[in-house]
Coordinates of C-alpha atoms in Angstrom, one line a residue:
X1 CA -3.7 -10.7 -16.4
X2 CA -1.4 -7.8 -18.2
X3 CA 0.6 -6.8 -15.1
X4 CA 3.9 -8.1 -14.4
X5 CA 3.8 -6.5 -10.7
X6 CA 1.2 -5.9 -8.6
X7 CA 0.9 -3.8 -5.1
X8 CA -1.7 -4.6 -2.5
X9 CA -3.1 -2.6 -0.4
X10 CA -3.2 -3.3 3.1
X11 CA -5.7 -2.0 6.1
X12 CA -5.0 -2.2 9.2
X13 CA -8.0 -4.2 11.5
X14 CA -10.8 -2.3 12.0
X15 CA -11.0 -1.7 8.5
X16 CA -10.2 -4.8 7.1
X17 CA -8.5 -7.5 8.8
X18 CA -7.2 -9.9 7.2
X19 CA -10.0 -9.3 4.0
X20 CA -6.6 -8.9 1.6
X21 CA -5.6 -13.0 2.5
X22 CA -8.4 -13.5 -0.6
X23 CA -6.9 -10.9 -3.2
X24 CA -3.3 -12.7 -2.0
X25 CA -4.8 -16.3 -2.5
X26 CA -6.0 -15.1 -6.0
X27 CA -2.9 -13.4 -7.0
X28 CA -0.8 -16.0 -6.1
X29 CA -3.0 -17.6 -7.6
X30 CA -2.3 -16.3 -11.0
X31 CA 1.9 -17.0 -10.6
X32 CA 1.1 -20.1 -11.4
X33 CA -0.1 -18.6 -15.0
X34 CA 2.0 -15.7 -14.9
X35 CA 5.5 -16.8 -13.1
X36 CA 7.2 -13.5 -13.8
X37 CA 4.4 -12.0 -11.7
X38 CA 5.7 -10.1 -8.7
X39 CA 3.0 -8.8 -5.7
X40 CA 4.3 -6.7 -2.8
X41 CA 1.6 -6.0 0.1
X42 CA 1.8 -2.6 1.0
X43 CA 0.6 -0.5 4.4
X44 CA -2.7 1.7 3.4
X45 CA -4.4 4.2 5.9
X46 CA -2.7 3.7 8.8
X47 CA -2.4 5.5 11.9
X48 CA 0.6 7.0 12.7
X49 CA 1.2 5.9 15.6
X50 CA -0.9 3.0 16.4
X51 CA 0.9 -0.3 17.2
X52 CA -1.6 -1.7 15.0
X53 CA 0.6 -0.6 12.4
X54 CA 3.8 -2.1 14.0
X55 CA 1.9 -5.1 14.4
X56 CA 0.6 -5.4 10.5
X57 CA 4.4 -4.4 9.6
X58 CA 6.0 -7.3 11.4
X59 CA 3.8 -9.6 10.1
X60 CA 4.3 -8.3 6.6
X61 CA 7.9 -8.5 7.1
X62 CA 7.5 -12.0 7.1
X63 CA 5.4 -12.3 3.7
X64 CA 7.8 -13.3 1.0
X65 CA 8.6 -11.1 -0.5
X66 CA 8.5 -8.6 2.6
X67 CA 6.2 -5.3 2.3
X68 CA 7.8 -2.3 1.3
X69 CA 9.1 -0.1 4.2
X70 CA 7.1 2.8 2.9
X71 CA 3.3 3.0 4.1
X72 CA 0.7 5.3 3.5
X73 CA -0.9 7.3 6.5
X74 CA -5.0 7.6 6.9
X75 CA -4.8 10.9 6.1
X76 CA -7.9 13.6 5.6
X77 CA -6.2 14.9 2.1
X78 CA -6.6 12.1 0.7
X79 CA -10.5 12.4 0.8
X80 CA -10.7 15.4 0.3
X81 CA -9.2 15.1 -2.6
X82 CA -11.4 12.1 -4.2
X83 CA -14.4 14.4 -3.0
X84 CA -13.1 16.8 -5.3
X85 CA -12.1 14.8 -8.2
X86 CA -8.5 16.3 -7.6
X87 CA -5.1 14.7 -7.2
X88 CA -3.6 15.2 -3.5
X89 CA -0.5 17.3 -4.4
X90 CA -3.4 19.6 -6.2
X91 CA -4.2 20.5 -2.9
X92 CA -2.5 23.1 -0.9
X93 CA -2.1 21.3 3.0
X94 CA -1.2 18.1 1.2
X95 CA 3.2 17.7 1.8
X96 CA 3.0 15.1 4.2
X97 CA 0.6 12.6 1.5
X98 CA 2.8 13.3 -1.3
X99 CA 6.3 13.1 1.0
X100 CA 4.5 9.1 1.3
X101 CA 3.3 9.0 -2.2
X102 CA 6.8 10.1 -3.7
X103 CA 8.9 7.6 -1.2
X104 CA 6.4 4.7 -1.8
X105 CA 6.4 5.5 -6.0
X106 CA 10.6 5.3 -5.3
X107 CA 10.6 2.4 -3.9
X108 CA 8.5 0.7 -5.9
X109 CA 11.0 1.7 -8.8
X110 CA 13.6 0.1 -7.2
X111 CA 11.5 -2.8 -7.0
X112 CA 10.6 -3.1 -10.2
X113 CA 13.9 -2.2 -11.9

């Protein structure tokens, strides 16, 4: 493994439960190779507003280290844009998505530095 931090996505159920304990269990996995590795769980397609997210963020809170406090909405740009092969800031009606991108990409710089 090359990286020396990764970031993992997190659904919130429906989508995918608790799927990400596996990609935990095998990055954690790896620290035992790689003990500089750091992994940070990080709050993907998420309502809003559901308490679902609420939920998933108190229980990430409690993941050492703790999730970052920025998460990433389930938003429509962000499909559109794959559909398109474009980048979510290419597209006009996308603020909102990059307002998230740009505060999660901060804070992961913090993180890292």
């Amino acid at each position: 493994m090359a990286a020396d931090f990764v970031l993992v996505p997190v659904q919130p159920p429906p989508f995918q439960g608790l799927a990400f304990v596996e990609t935990l269990r095998l990055a954690n996995g790896m620290m035992t190779v790689r003990p500089q590795l750091r992994i940070q769980l990080v709050l993907n397609r998420c309502k809003r507003r559901a308490s679902v997210k609420r939920d998933l963020s108190q229980a990430l809170a409690d993941y050492d280290p703790p999730a970052p406090t920025s998460s990433i909405a389930e938003r429509a740009v962000f499909t559109e844009a794959m559909e398109n092969g474009r980048l979510a800031f290419e597209l006009p009606h996308s603020r909102a998505a990059v307002q998230e991108i740009a505060a999660l990409a901060a804070e992961v710089e913090r993180i890292v530095s």
